[in-house]
Structure formats: C-alpha cells, structure tokens
CSV table of C-alpha atoms in Angstrom, one decimal:
chain,number,residue,atom,x,y,z
W,1,GLN,CA,-22.3,40.5,75.3
W,2,GLU,CA,-19.7,38.8,77.8
W,3,ARG,CA,-20.4,35.1,77.5
W,4,PRO,CA,-19.6,34.5,73.6
W,5,THR,CA,-17.0,36.4,73.9
W,6,GLY,CA,-16.0,34.4,76.7
W,7,ASP,CA,-16.4,31.3,75.0
W,8,THR,CA,-14.1,32.2,71.9
W,9,LYS,CA,-11.6,32.8,74.7
W,10,SER,CA,-12.2,29.2,76.3
W,11,ALA,CA,-12.1,27.7,73.6
W,12,ASP,CA,-9.4,25.5,72.0
W,13,GLY,CA,-10.7,24.5,69.2
W,14,ASN,CA,-10.4,28.1,67.6
W,15,ILE,CA,-6.8,28.9,67.7
W,16,GLN,CA,-6.0,24.7,66.9
W,17,THR,CA,-8.8,25.2,63.6
W,18,GLU,CA,-7.2,28.6,62.5
W,19,GLU,CA,-3.5,26.7,63.1
W,20,THR,CA,-4.3,23.8,61.0
W,21,ALA,CA,-5.8,26.2,58.3
W,22,LEU,CA,-2.7,28.0,58.4
W,23,LEU,CA,-0.5,24.8,57.8
W,24,ASN,CA,-2.4,23.5,55.0
W,25,HIS,CA,-2.9,26.8,53.3
W,26,SER,CA,0.7,27.0,53.2
W,27,ALA,CA,1.4,23.2,52.5
W,28,GLN,CA,-0.8,23.1,49.4
W,29,GLN,CA,0.6,26.1,48.0
W,30,PRO,CA,3.3,24.7,45.9
W,31,PRO,CA,7.3,26.3,46.5
W,32,GLU,CA,8.1,28.5,43.2
W,33,PRO,CA,10.3,26.9,40.7
W,34,THR,CA,13.1,28.0,39.9
W,35,PRO,CA,14.6,28.9,37.0
W,36,GLY,CA,15.7,25.5,34.4
W,37,SER,CA,14.6,23.0,36.9
W,38,SER,CA,10.7,22.1,36.2
W,39,THR,CA,9.9,20.5,32.8
W,40,SER,CA,13.6,19.2,32.1
W,41,THR,CA,13.5,17.4,35.8
W,42,ARG,CA,10.3,16.8,35.0
W,43,THR,CA,10.9,14.4,32.0
W,44,TRP,CA,14.2,12.7,33.5
W,45,ARG,CA,12.4,11.4,36.2
W,46,GLN,CA,8.9,9.8,34.0
W,47,THR,CA,11.4,8.5,32.1
W,48,PHE,CA,13.8,6.6,34.7
W,49,ALA,CA,10.5,6.1,36.7
W,50,CYS,CA,11.0,2.9,38.1
W,51,PRO,CA,8.7,1.2,37.1
W,52,PRO,CA,9.9,2.6,33.5
W,53,GLN,CA,7.0,4.2,31.7
W,54,GLY,CA,6.3,5.6,28.7
W,55,PHE,CA,9.2,5.3,25.6
W,56,LEU,CA,11.3,3.2,27.6
W,57,ALA,CA,8.5,1.3,29.1
W,58,LEU,CA,7.3,0.3,25.2
W,59,ALA,CA,11.0,0.1,24.2
W,60,VAL,CA,11.1,-3.1,27.0
W,61,THR,CA,7.8,-4.2,26.2
W,62,ASN,CA,8.4,-4.7,22.4
W,63,VAL,CA,11.7,-6.2,22.7
W,64,ALA,CA,10.2,-8.7,24.9
W,65,LEU,CA,7.1,-9.7,23.5
W,66,VAL,CA,9.5,-10.1,20.2
W,67,ALA,CA,12.2,-12.8,22.1
W,68,LEU,CA,9.2,-14.2,23.6
W,69,VAL,CA,7.9,-15.2,19.8
W,70,TRP,CA,11.7,-17.0,18.9
W,71,ALA,CA,11.5,-18.5,22.2
W,72,VAL,CA,8.6,-20.5,21.5
W,73,VAL,CA,9.0,-21.0,17.8
W,74,TRP,CA,12.8,-22.2,19.1
W,75,SER,CA,10.9,-24.2,21.5
W,76,ILE,CA,9.0,-26.0,19.0
W,77,THR,CA,10.9,-26.6,15.9
W,78,GLY,CA,14.3,-26.7,17.4
W,79,THR,CA,18.0,-26.0,14.9
W,80,GLU,CA,15.2,-24.2,12.2
W,81,CYS,CA,14.7,-21.5,14.4
W,82,LEU,CA,18.6,-20.5,15.0
W,83,PRO,CA,20.7,-18.8,13.1
W,84,GLY,CA,21.1,-20.4,9.4
W,85,GLY,CA,17.3,-21.8,9.6
W,86,ASN,CA,14.7,-21.6,8.1
W,87,LEU,CA,12.8,-19.7,10.4
W,88,PHE,CA,14.6,-17.8,11.6
W,89,GLY,CA,15.3,-16.0,8.2
W,90,ILE,CA,11.8,-15.6,8.4
W,91,MET,CA,11.7,-13.7,11.1
W,92,PHE,CA,14.4,-11.6,11.8
W,93,LEU,CA,13.2,-10.4,7.8
W,94,TYR,CA,9.9,-9.9,9.3
W,95,PHE,CA,10.7,-8.1,12.5
W,96,PHE,CA,13.5,-6.0,10.3
W,97,ALA,CA,10.9,-5.2,7.8
W,98,VAL,CA,8.2,-3.5,10.3
W,99,ILE,CA,11.4,-1.7,11.5
W,100,GLY,CA,12.0,0.1,8.3
W,101,GLY,CA,8.8,0.8,7.9
W,102,LYS,CA,8.6,2.6,10.8
W,103,ILE,CA,11.5,5.0,10.5
W,104,PHE,CA,9.9,5.6,6.8
W,105,GLY,CA,6.6,6.4,8.6
W,106,LEU,CA,8.4,8.5,11.0
W,107,ILE,CA,9.7,11.1,8.4
W,108,LYS,CA,7.4,13.4,7.3
W,109,ILE,CA,7.5,17.0,6.1
W,110,ARG,CA,5.0,19.9,6.6
W,111,THR,CA,1.9,19.9,3.4
W,112,LEU,CA,3.7,17.1,2.4
W,113,PRO,CA,2.1,13.3,2.4
W,114,PRO,CA,4.1,11.1,4.7
W,115,LEU,CA,6.5,8.7,2.9
W,116,PRO,CA,5.2,5.3,2.0
W,117,ALA,CA,6.1,2.9,5.1
W,118,LEU,CA,6.9,0.2,2.3
W,119,LEU,CA,10.0,2.1,0.8
W,120,GLY,CA,11.5,0.5,5.0
W,121,MET,CA,10.9,-2.6,4.5
W,122,LEU,CA,11.9,-3.6,0.6
W,123,LEU,CA,15.2,-1.6,1.9
W,124,ALA,CA,15.7,-4.0,4.4
W,125,GLY,CA,14.9,-6.7,2.8
W,126,PHE,CA,17.8,-5.3,-0.1
W,127,LEU,CA,20.4,-4.8,3.2
W,128,ILE,CA,19.6,-8.2,4.5
W,129,ARG,CA,20.6,-9.4,1.2
W,130,ASN,CA,23.5,-7.6,0.8
W,131,ILE,CA,25.2,-7.2,3.8
W,132,PRO,CA,27.4,-10.3,4.2
W,133,PHE,CA,27.4,-11.0,7.9
W,134,VAL,CA,23.9,-11.0,7.9
W,135,SER,CA,23.2,-12.4,4.5
W,136,ASP,CA,24.9,-15.9,6.0
W,137,ILE,CA,22.7,-16.5,9.0
W,138,VAL,CA,19.5,-15.3,6.7
W,139,GLN,CA,18.7,-18.1,4.9
W,140,ILE,CA,15.0,-18.5,3.5
W,141,ASN,CA,13.7,-21.4,1.9
W,142,LEU,CA,12.2,-20.5,-1.6
W,143,GLY,CA,9.6,-22.4,-1.3
W,144,TRP,CA,8.2,-20.6,1.6
W,145,SER,CA,9.1,-17.5,0.0
W,146,LYS,CA,7.7,-18.0,-3.4
W,147,ALA,CA,3.9,-19.2,-0.3
W,148,LEU,CA,3.9,-16.0,1.8
W,149,ARG,CA,4.5,-14.1,-1.7
W,150,SER,CA,1.3,-15.5,-3.4
W,151,ILE,CA,-0.4,-15.2,0.3
W,152,SER,CA,0.2,-11.4,0.1
W,153,LEU,CA,-0.7,-11.3,-3.6
W,154,SER,CA,-4.2,-13.2,-2.7
W,155,ILE,CA,-4.7,-9.9,0.0
W,156,ILE,CA,-4.1,-7.6,-2.2
W,157,LEU,CA,-6.1,-8.6,-5.0
W,158,THR,CA,-9.0,-8.9,-2.5
W,159,ARG,CA,-8.6,-5.1,-1.8
W,160,ALA,CA,-8.7,-4.2,-4.8
W,161,GLY,CA,-12.1,-6.5,-5.7
W,162,LEU,CA,-13.7,-5.2,-2.6
W,163,GLY,CA,-12.2,-1.3,-3.0
W,164,LEU,CA,-14.2,-1.4,-6.5
W,165,ASP,CA,-17.0,1.5,-6.0
W,166,PRO,CA,-20.3,0.6,-8.7
W,167,LYS,CA,-22.1,3.7,-8.5
W,168,ALA,CA,-18.2,5.8,-8.6
W,169,LEU,CA,-17.9,3.7,-11.9
W,170,LYS,CA,-21.3,4.0,-13.0
W,171,LYS,CA,-21.1,8.0,-12.6
W,172,LEU,CA,-17.2,8.3,-13.9
W,173,LYS,CA,-17.7,6.8,-16.8
W,174,ALA,CA,-16.1,7.1,-19.9
W,175,VAL,CA,-13.3,9.2,-18.5
W,176,CYS,CA,-12.4,6.3,-15.8
W,177,LEU,CA,-12.5,3.8,-18.1
W,178,ARG,CA,-10.0,5.9,-20.8
W,179,LEU,CA,-8.1,6.4,-18.1
W,180,SER,CA,-7.1,2.8,-16.5
W,181,PHE,CA,-7.1,1.6,-20.4
W,182,GLY,CA,-5.2,4.6,-22.3
W,183,PRO,CA,-1.9,4.6,-19.8
W,184,CYS,CA,-1.5,1.1,-18.9
W,185,LEU,CA,-1.5,-0.1,-22.1
W,186,SER,CA,0.5,2.6,-23.5
W,187,GLU,CA,2.8,1.8,-21.0
W,188,THR,CA,2.7,-2.0,-21.3
W,189,CYS,CA,3.4,-1.9,-25.0
W,190,THR,CA,6.3,0.6,-25.0
W,191,ALA,CA,8.2,-1.3,-22.3
W,192,ALA,CA,7.5,-4.7,-24.2
W,193,VAL,CA,9.6,-3.0,-27.5
W,194,LEU,CA,11.9,-1.5,-25.5
W,195,ALA,CA,12.7,-4.9,-23.4
W,196,TYR,CA,12.4,-6.2,-26.7
W,197,LEU,CA,15.3,-3.9,-28.3
W,198,PHE,CA,17.5,-3.2,-25.4
W,199,MET,CA,16.9,-6.1,-23.6
W,200,HIS,CA,16.4,-8.7,-25.9
W,201,LEU,CA,13.7,-10.3,-24.1
W,202,PRO,CA,11.3,-12.4,-26.2
W,203,TRP,CA,8.2,-10.7,-27.1
W,204,GLN,CA,5.9,-12.5,-24.3
W,205,TRP,CA,8.6,-11.7,-21.2
W,206,GLY,CA,8.9,-7.9,-23.1
W,207,PHE,CA,4.9,-7.6,-22.3
W,208,ILE,CA,5.1,-9.3,-18.9
W,209,LEU,CA,7.8,-6.7,-18.2
W,210,GLY,CA,5.0,-4.5,-19.5
W,211,PHE,CA,2.6,-5.0,-17.7
W,212,VAL,CA,4.2,-5.3,-15.0
W,213,LEU,CA,5.1,-1.7,-14.9
W,214,GLY,CA,1.8,-1.1,-16.5
W,215,ALA,CA,-0.2,-0.6,-12.6
W,216,VAL,CA,0.1,2.0,-10.2
W,217,SER,CA,0.6,1.9,-6.9
W,218,PRO,CA,-3.0,2.2,-4.2
W,219,ALA,CA,-0.1,1.9,-1.0
W,220,VAL,CA,0.8,5.6,-2.5
W,221,VAL,CA,-2.0,7.0,-4.6
W,222,VAL,CA,-5.0,6.8,-2.0
W,223,PRO,CA,-3.2,8.1,1.1
W,224,SER,CA,-1.8,11.1,-0.9
W,225,MET,CA,-5.8,11.6,-2.4
W,226,LEU,CA,-7.0,11.4,0.5
W,227,ILE,CA,-4.7,14.7,2.1
W,228,LEU,CA,-6.2,16.5,-0.3
W,229,GLN,CA,-9.8,15.3,-0.6
W,230,ALA,CA,-9.5,16.1,3.2
W,231,GLY,CA,-8.2,19.8,3.0
W,232,GLY,CA,-10.8,20.4,-0.4
W,233,TYR,CA,-7.9,20.2,-3.4
W,234,GLY,CA,-9.9,19.0,-6.7
W,235,VAL,CA,-13.4,17.6,-4.6
W,236,GLU,CA,-15.6,19.9,-6.9
W,237,LYS,CA,-14.5,18.3,-10.3
W,238,GLY,CA,-14.5,15.0,-8.1
W,239,VAL,CA,-10.1,14.3,-9.5
W,240,PRO,CA,-9.7,12.8,-6.2
W,241,THR,CA,-12.6,10.2,-6.4
W,242,LEU,CA,-11.5,9.4,-10.4
W,243,LEU,CA,-8.0,8.7,-9.4
W,244,MET,CA,-9.1,6.0,-6.7
W,245,ALA,CA,-11.7,4.1,-8.8
W,246,ALA,CA,-9.6,4.3,-11.6
W,247,GLY,CA,-6.7,2.6,-9.8
W,248,SER,CA,-8.5,-0.3,-9.0
W,249,ILE,CA,-9.4,-0.5,-12.8
W,250,ASP,CA,-6.1,0.0,-13.7
W,251,ASP,CA,-4.5,-2.7,-11.6
W,252,ILE,CA,-6.6,-5.1,-12.6
W,253,LEU,CA,-5.8,-4.8,-16.3
W,254,ALA,CA,-2.6,-5.1,-15.4
W,255,ILE,CA,-2.7,-8.2,-13.4
W,256,THR,CA,-5.2,-10.0,-15.7
W,257,GLY,CA,-2.5,-9.2,-19.3
W,258,PHE,CA,0.5,-10.3,-17.0
W,259,ASN,CA,-1.0,-13.4,-15.8
W,260,THR,CA,-2.3,-14.4,-19.6
W,261,CYS,CA,0.6,-13.3,-21.0
W,262,LEU,CA,2.6,-15.6,-18.0
W,263,GLY,CA,0.7,-18.2,-19.5
W,264,MET,CA,1.4,-18.3,-22.7
W,265,ALA,CA,4.8,-17.7,-21.7
W,266,PHE,CA,5.6,-21.0,-20.5
W,267,SER,CA,2.8,-23.1,-22.4
W,268,SER,CA,4.3,-25.2,-25.3
W,269,GLY,CA,2.7,-25.2,-28.7
W,270,SER,CA,1.7,-22.5,-31.4
W,271,THR,CA,0.6,-19.0,-31.0
W,272,LEU,CA,-2.8,-19.8,-31.5
W,273,TYR,CA,-2.7,-22.1,-28.8
W,274,ASN,CA,-1.0,-20.4,-26.8
W,275,VAL,CA,-3.5,-16.9,-27.5
W,276,LEU,CA,-6.8,-19.5,-26.9
W,277,ARG,CA,-5.6,-20.7,-24.2
W,278,GLY,CA,-4.9,-16.8,-22.7
W,279,VAL,CA,-8.1,-16.4,-23.1
W,280,LEU,CA,-9.4,-19.8,-22.1
W,281,GLU,CA,-7.8,-19.3,-18.4
W,282,VAL,CA,-8.9,-15.3,-18.2
W,283,ALA,CA,-12.8,-16.9,-18.5
W,284,VAL,CA,-12.4,-19.2,-16.5
W,285,GLY,CA,-11.4,-16.9,-14.1
W,286,VAL,CA,-14.5,-15.4,-14.3
W,287,ALA,CA,-16.9,-17.6,-14.5
W,288,ALA,CA,-14.9,-19.3,-11.1
W,289,GLY,CA,-14.7,-16.4,-9.2
W,290,GLY,CA,-18.5,-15.2,-10.1
W,291,ILE,CA,-19.9,-18.5,-9.3
W,292,LEU,CA,-17.2,-18.4,-5.7
W,293,GLY,CA,-18.4,-14.0,-5.3
W,294,MET,CA,-22.3,-15.4,-5.3
W,295,PHE,CA,-21.8,-18.1,-3.3
W,296,VAL,CA,-20.1,-15.7,-0.6
W,297,ARG,CA,-22.5,-13.1,-1.4
W,298,TYR,CA,-25.6,-15.0,0.3
W,299,PHE,CA,-23.4,-17.8,2.4
W,300,PRO,CA,-23.2,-16.9,5.6
W,301,SER,CA,-26.8,-15.3,6.1
W,302,HIS,CA,-27.9,-12.1,7.1
W,303,ASP,CA,-28.6,-13.9,10.5
W,304,GLN,CA,-26.0,-15.4,11.8
W,305,THR,CA,-23.4,-14.1,14.9
W,306,SER,CA,-19.7,-12.6,13.8
W,307,LEU,CA,-21.3,-12.1,10.4
W,308,SER,CA,-17.9,-10.1,9.1
W,309,TRP,CA,-15.7,-11.8,10.8
W,310,LYS,CA,-16.9,-15.5,8.3
W,311,ARG,CA,-17.0,-13.4,5.6
W,312,SER,CA,-13.8,-11.9,6.1
W,313,TYR,CA,-12.7,-15.2,6.5
W,314,LEU,CA,-14.2,-16.9,3.4
W,315,VAL,CA,-13.5,-14.7,0.9
W,316,LEU,CA,-9.3,-14.3,2.5
W,317,GLY,CA,-9.1,-18.2,2.3
W,318,LEU,CA,-11.1,-18.6,-1.0
W,319,SER,CA,-8.6,-15.6,-2.3
W,320,MET,CA,-5.6,-17.9,-1.1
W,321,PHE,CA,-6.8,-21.2,-2.0
W,322,ALA,CA,-7.6,-20.2,-6.0
W,323,VAL,CA,-4.6,-18.4,-6.2
W,324,PHE,CA,-2.7,-21.5,-5.4
W,325,GLY,CA,-5.0,-24.3,-6.6
W,326,SER,CA,-5.1,-22.6,-10.2
W,327,ILE,CA,-1.3,-23.7,-10.7
W,328,ARG,CA,-2.5,-27.2,-9.3
W,329,PHE,CA,-5.0,-27.3,-11.6
W,330,GLY,CA,-3.0,-25.7,-14.7
W,331,PHE,CA,-4.5,-22.7,-15.4
W,332,PRO,CA,-1.8,-20.1,-13.8
W,333,GLY,CA,-3.6,-17.1,-15.2
W,334,SER,CA,-6.6,-17.5,-13.5
W,335,GLY,CA,-6.6,-17.2,-9.9
W,336,GLY,CA,-5.6,-13.9,-10.1
W,337,LEU,CA,-9.1,-12.6,-11.9
W,338,CYS,CA,-10.9,-14.9,-10.2
W,339,THR,CA,-9.6,-13.7,-7.1
W,340,LEU,CA,-10.9,-9.9,-7.9
W,341,VAL,CA,-14.5,-11.1,-9.4
W,342,LEU,CA,-15.0,-12.9,-6.4
W,343,ALA,CA,-14.4,-10.2,-4.6
W,344,PHE,CA,-16.3,-7.4,-6.6
W,345,VAL,CA,-19.3,-9.9,-6.5
W,346,ALA,CA,-19.4,-10.6,-2.7
W,347,GLY,CA,-18.7,-6.4,-2.1
W,348,VAL,CA,-21.1,-5.6,-4.4
W,349,GLY,CA,-24.0,-8.1,-2.8
W,350,TRP,CA,-22.5,-6.3,0.8
W,351,SER,CA,-23.2,-3.2,0.2
W,352,ASP,CA,-22.4,-0.9,2.4
W,353,GLU,CA,-21.2,-4.1,5.4
W,354,LYS,CA,-18.8,-4.8,2.9
W,355,ARG,CA,-16.9,-2.1,5.4
W,356,GLU,CA,-16.0,-4.0,8.3
W,357,VAL,CA,-14.7,-6.9,6.0
W,358,GLU,CA,-12.6,-4.4,4.4
W,359,LYS,CA,-11.4,-3.5,8.2
W,360,ILE,CA,-10.6,-6.9,8.7
W,361,VAL,CA,-8.8,-7.7,5.2
W,362,ALA,CA,-7.1,-4.3,5.7
W,363,VAL,CA,-5.6,-5.7,8.9
W,364,ALA,CA,-4.4,-9.2,7.5
W,365,TRP,CA,-2.7,-7.0,4.8
W,366,ASN,CA,-1.1,-5.2,7.3
W,367,ILE,CA,0.7,-8.4,8.8
W,368,PHE,CA,1.3,-9.7,5.4
W,369,GLN,CA,2.6,-6.3,3.4
W,370,PRO,CA,6.2,-6.7,5.8
W,371,PHE,CA,7.1,-10.7,4.3
W,372,LEU,CA,5.4,-9.0,0.5
W,373,PHE,CA,8.4,-6.1,0.2
W,374,GLY,CA,11.0,-7.5,2.7
W,375,LEU,CA,11.3,-10.7,0.2
W,376,ILE,CA,10.8,-8.8,-3.0
W,377,GLY,CA,13.8,-6.7,-1.3
W,378,ALA,CA,16.0,-9.8,-0.6
W,379,GLU,CA,15.8,-11.3,-3.6
W,380,VAL,CA,17.6,-8.7,-5.2
W,381,SER,CA,21.7,-9.0,-5.1
W,382,VAL,CA,23.9,-6.5,-5.6
W,383,THR,CA,27.2,-8.9,-6.7
W,384,SER,CA,24.4,-10.9,-9.1
W,385,LEU,CA,23.3,-6.9,-11.1
W,386,ARG,CA,25.5,-5.5,-14.2
W,387,PRO,CA,25.7,-1.7,-14.7
W,388,GLU,CA,24.9,-2.4,-18.1
W,389,THR,CA,21.3,-4.1,-17.4
W,390,VAL,CA,21.4,-1.9,-14.8
W,391,GLY,CA,21.5,1.1,-17.4
W,392,LEU,CA,18.8,-0.7,-19.6
W,393,CYS,CA,16.1,-0.9,-16.4
W,394,VAL,CA,16.5,2.5,-15.8
W,395,ALA,CA,16.2,3.4,-19.7
W,396,THR,CA,13.3,1.0,-20.4
W,397,LEU,CA,11.4,2.2,-17.3
W,398,SER,CA,12.0,6.1,-17.4
W,399,ILE,CA,11.2,6.1,-21.0
W,400,ALA,CA,8.0,3.7,-21.0
W,401,LEU,CA,6.9,6.3,-17.9
W,402,VAL,CA,7.1,9.8,-19.9
W,403,VAL,CA,5.1,7.5,-22.9
W,404,ARG,CA,2.7,6.7,-20.0
W,405,ILE,CA,2.5,10.4,-18.7
W,406,ILE,CA,1.9,12.0,-22.4
W,407,ALA,CA,-1.2,9.3,-22.9
W,408,THR,CA,-2.7,9.9,-19.3
W,409,PHE,CA,-1.9,13.8,-20.2
W,410,LEU,CA,-4.3,13.2,-23.7
W,411,MET,CA,-6.5,10.6,-21.9
W,412,VAL,CA,-8.0,13.1,-19.7
W,413,CYS,CA,-8.9,15.9,-22.7
W,414,PHE,CA,-12.3,16.8,-23.0
W,415,ALA,CA,-13.2,15.5,-19.6
W,416,GLY,CA,-13.9,19.1,-18.2
W,417,PHE,CA,-10.8,19.6,-16.5
W,418,ASN,CA,-7.9,22.5,-17.4
W,419,PHE,CA,-4.3,22.4,-17.8
W,420,LYS,CA,-3.1,22.4,-14.3
W,421,GLU,CA,-5.4,19.8,-13.7
W,422,LYS,CA,-4.5,17.7,-16.2
W,423,VAL,CA,-0.9,18.4,-15.5
W,424,PHE,CA,-1.6,17.4,-11.9
W,425,ILE,CA,-3.5,13.5,-12.6
W,426,SER,CA,-1.0,12.7,-14.5
W,427,LEU,CA,1.9,12.8,-12.4
W,428,ALA,CA,-0.7,11.3,-10.0
W,429,TRP,CA,-0.5,8.1,-12.3
W,430,ILE,CA,3.5,7.6,-11.2
W,431,PRO,CA,3.6,5.9,-8.6
W,432,LYS,CA,4.3,2.0,-8.8
W,433,ALA,CA,5.3,-0.1,-5.3
W,434,THR,CA,2.2,-2.6,-5.0
W,435,VAL,CA,1.6,-5.2,-8.3
W,436,GLN,CA,4.8,-4.4,-8.7
W,437,ALA,CA,5.8,-6.4,-5.0
W,438,ALA,CA,3.3,-8.3,-5.9
W,439,ILE,CA,3.3,-9.5,-9.4
W,440,GLY,CA,6.9,-9.2,-10.2
W,441,SER,CA,8.6,-11.6,-8.8
W,442,LEU,CA,6.0,-14.8,-10.0
W,443,ALA,CA,7.5,-14.6,-13.9
W,444,LEU,CA,11.2,-15.6,-11.4
W,445,ASP,CA,9.1,-17.9,-9.3
W,446,THR,CA,7.5,-19.5,-11.8
W,447,ALA,CA,11.0,-19.9,-13.9
W,448,ARG,CA,12.8,-21.5,-11.2
W,449,SER,CA,10.3,-24.5,-11.0
W,450,HIS,CA,10.7,-25.5,-14.4
W,451,GLN,CA,14.8,-25.2,-13.8
W,452,ASP,CA,15.6,-23.3,-17.0
W,453,GLU,CA,18.4,-20.9,-16.5
W,454,GLN,CA,17.9,-18.8,-19.6
W,455,LEU,CA,14.2,-18.2,-18.1
W,456,GLU,CA,15.8,-17.7,-15.0
W,457,LYS,CA,17.9,-14.8,-16.5
W,458,TYR,CA,14.4,-13.4,-18.0
W,459,GLY,CA,12.6,-13.6,-14.7
W,460,MET,CA,16.1,-12.0,-13.1
W,461,ASP,CA,15.5,-9.1,-15.2
W,462,VAL,CA,11.9,-8.6,-14.5
W,463,LEU,CA,12.4,-8.5,-10.7
W,464,THR,CA,15.2,-5.7,-11.4
W,465,VAL,CA,13.1,-3.9,-13.6
W,466,ALA,CA,10.3,-4.2,-10.5
W,467,PHE,CA,12.5,-3.0,-8.0
W,468,LEU,CA,14.0,-0.2,-9.6
W,469,ALA,CA,10.3,1.0,-10.3
W,470,ILE,CA,9.4,1.0,-6.6
W,471,LEU,CA,13.0,2.0,-5.3
W,472,ILE,CA,12.7,5.4,-8.1
W,473,THR,CA,8.4,6.0,-8.2
W,474,ALA,CA,7.0,5.3,-5.3
W,475,PRO,CA,9.0,8.6,-3.4
W,476,VAL,CA,9.3,10.8,-6.7
W,477,GLY,CA,5.2,10.7,-7.1
W,478,ALA,CA,4.5,10.3,-2.9
W,479,LEU,CA,6.6,13.6,-3.1
W,480,ALA,CA,5.1,15.2,-7.3
W,481,ILE,CA,0.9,14.5,-5.6
W,482,GLY,CA,2.3,16.5,-2.4
W,483,LEU,CA,3.8,19.4,-4.0
W,484,ALA,CA,1.6,19.6,-7.1
W,485,GLY,CA,-1.9,19.0,-5.5
W,486,PRO,CA,-1.7,21.9,-3.4
W,487,ARG,CA,-0.5,24.5,-6.5
W,488,LEU,CA,-2.5,23.2,-9.4
W,489,LEU,CA,-5.6,21.6,-8.2
W,490,GLN,CA,-8.3,24.5,-7.1
W,491,LYS,CA,-9.8,24.2,-3.0
W,492,ALA,CA,-13.3,23.8,-2.6
W,493,GLN,CA,-14.1,27.4,-1.0
W,494,THR,CA,-11.4,29.3,-3.5
W,495,ASN,CA,-13.0,27.6,-6.4
W,496,ASN,CA,-17.0,29.3,-5.4
W,497,LYS,CA,-14.8,33.0,-4.7
W,498,LYS,CA,-13.9,33.2,-8.2
W,499,ASP,CA,-17.0,31.4,-9.4
W,500,GLU,CA,-19.0,34.3,-7.8
W,501,ASP,CA,-16.2,37.0,-8.6
W,502,GLY,CA,-16.9,35.5,-12.6
W,503,ALA,CA,-20.1,35.6,-12.5
W,504,GLU,CA,-20.5,39.6,-11.3
W,505,ALA,CA,-18.3,40.3,-13.7
W,506,GLY,CA,-20.0,38.6,-16.6
W,507,GLU,CA,-23.2,40.4,-15.2
W,508,GLU,CA,-21.4,44.1,-15.7
W,509,ALA,CA,-19.8,43.2,-19.1
W,510,GLU,CA,-23.3,42.3,-20.2
W,511,ALA,CA,-24.8,45.1,-19.1
W,512,CYS,CA,-21.8,47.1,-20.1
W,513,GLU,CA,-22.5,45.6,-24.0
W,514,PRO,CA,-25.5,47.0,-24.9
W,515,SER,CA,-24.1,50.9,-24.0
C-alpha cells in the first residue's frame, strides 16, 4: 500500500502531465468574443488579407485577364488595338456588354424570373454609341460588325434546330402548330399593313418588318418556363412544354419568312419572278440542309474519340458556311433555313446524344451573345432618330402586339385549357429579343452593300423597331410571365386535391339525385 503512494509522490511525470493538461485545456478554450467584434472583424480580415482573397482577389484576377488580352492583341496588331482602332472598339464593346449583362443578372426579385442579361448588353452598346467621348474612341468597322452578327445568327439557328423535340411535336400536334403559325402570321400581316400606312414602307419592307416582329424570344420564354415547370405550375396540361416547343417553330417560321422577303426586296424583276425566286431559295435551303444534316448524322462515326466535340465543330462550321456562303452563291435567303434543317436532321439522328452537342453550342452562344446585343445597341444613334419616327415605330409595335395577344388567345381555344391558362399563354407570347437582334440588322447590312440611301433608311427603320421591341417587350414579358404564372396556372399538387374534392362532390350529388 505504501509503494504505489511513494511512486506517485516521487514521479515528477504525473505533476508535469497535470500541468500540461491544464495548460492545454486553457489554450484550447477560445477567448470569449466581445460584443460587435466577431463577424465584422472576420469579414474585414478576409477582405484585406495578404495575399487577397474573396471578392478583391476575383476583381484583381479579372482586371489582370482583361489587361493581358488587350496587351497581347496590342503587341500583335499595334495601332489597331489603340483608342480609335477597330480591334480596340470590338474589345471595348465586348467587355462592357459582358459587364452590363452581369449587372442585369444581379437584379433579382423574389418570386420573379431574373431579368434577361441581354438587356444589359443591349443598353451597354447603346450607351457606348451615344456618349460623346466614348463614341469617339470606339470605332468598329462595318464589315467586322456584320460578320460577328452573322456568326451569332448561325449559332442561334443551330440552337433552334437542335432544340426541336420531335416527340413533343408529335404529341402536341395541332395545338402546337396553331400556336406557332397563327400569332406569328397575324402579327406579321398587321405590322406590314401598319408599316405601309404609318411609316410609308414598301410592301416587301413592311413584311420584312413584320417577320422581324413575329418571332418570340426563346432567351426569355425558356428560362421562365423552366422556373414554372420546376414549381409544378401548368405541368399537368403541358403548358411549359407547349410554349417551349411552339416557340422554336415560331422562330423558324419568322426567320424563313424574313429571308424570303429579304431576297424578294433586293432582287430585280417582276413580281412573279420574285415570288418564284423566294420559293426557290426555300427549296434550296431545305435540300442543302437535309443533305448536310445526313452527312453530320453519320460522320464522325460512333467509334471515334471526342465525338461530341467533332460533331459540334462540324455543325457550327457548316452553319456559318451556310450563312456566309449563301450570300456568295446569290441565295441569301437559303442560309438561315439550311442551318435550321441541318441542325434538326442531325439532332434527330443523334437522339439523346445531342445533349452534349447542345451544351457545347450553348458555350459558343454565351461567347458571342455579348457581340450580338452589344453591336445591335451600338447601331442605334439618338441623333439619327426623329421623334415622329420613334412614335410611329412604337405605335406599330403596340398595335401589332395587341393583335398577337388576341390571336394567341383564339389559337388555344378548344385545346383543353381554361380561361386563366389561355390568358397566361397569351401573355407568355409577348417577349421579343434574340431573333430580333439576329435578323433585325440584316436588312440594313444588305442595303449598305447596295449603297442605296433610300434602302438604308428603310433598313434603319426596321432596326429601330427591332431595338424598341427588345427594349420594351423583353422585361415586360419576363415580368408578366413571372407574375401571372403562379396566379393563373394550376399547381400540380393543388390540382390533384381539387380533382379529388370534385370527384367526392360529384359522387354525393349523384347519390342525392335519386332521392
């Protein structure tokens, strides 16, 4: 009994272990935070840490990347990348269009879909053109501007062709075709008549303007529909699926009609010759697109590596060649339709494998989207706009839009939708953006190539209406879809409960009728 006690007293290690444990215990306990010193102090330390982290590091990195891009291009091209040079103007416009899109993307309102980033890009280009000092140093060659917008157009058409779902089209059938053709043609004819009466445009140019306005914007409609679909609104009756499928056909119809009328407006000859030439351009576009689509469908073969990348390269390359080559071959109206048919035929053959190609094409669109909307905004100059012209453009746009809403409501009658769902579909068919930006300036570019001042005036009127259509209908349409969707569409779970309650009420009524 004495030996363990002696060992314990004489062992210095036990005493040192207790002291060490006590010191470690006190060191492990963090000091009690004083009021108001925890969160704010930690945030300031992270912000101004050395080396920097978080937002400050991100800002420094992005500025360094932009500066490096400019420095490399300047070291290669010299004065072209200095203020007043063509490449400087393109880079300046692109970066500010990206910033404008990011700013609009940060504007978020609860229960509403986000505002389209394309509005920020459009306004960035518009401000660059109309701020005196900035407009002097940003000078972009018209040939470069036209080429960049044509590349963007080919990418849009490729996405539209790949986005067509044959199964959805086969399932929805008649109502999808009615919703695609009816509102588009109604708005086109109304805008053509109003442009002829109010703006004194020739009939060919009136229909060019009408087909520019006749297309709905997938860049606004599709994200809004996906948000509603995720929330279960209108899913049981297939409202989101219907709108997304019909939107693609609507765009194809508008682009095909635009290209046909554009070819007729710039061709010399009798009316019969112009009509036959328009039909010929459509036939050439469909035939060429079908042949190229079948080629891309089987080449590259399935046993090759990097299959999706090769397919994406071929589809995008052939689409750009179709858009640019059709002008060289003298069939400017065939290029867009060829691209649509090419992408659709190839996508049908790839089946589920086309999703990887769609992702790559979407990346290409994200790269060229700031070019398209920034350049469209930069084409509109406040000094060249007359107040009466703007008023007539707004009047034409507004009346045609009202006719479109009424036509949309009538087209979905007798399709199994209730009154609220018909109203929502009519409101969802308002937004205009992507197609208007893609084809709105083509008429002006073609007029400039013919060096005719009167035709350039007509082209500028068409571009002005397209610009105002994007600026007015894109935010209004996005807000209308976000506000009206949860109020007018039935949610899936709520709809089930109502059906059960209605069934029980019907059984009770049937039980009471015999008595």
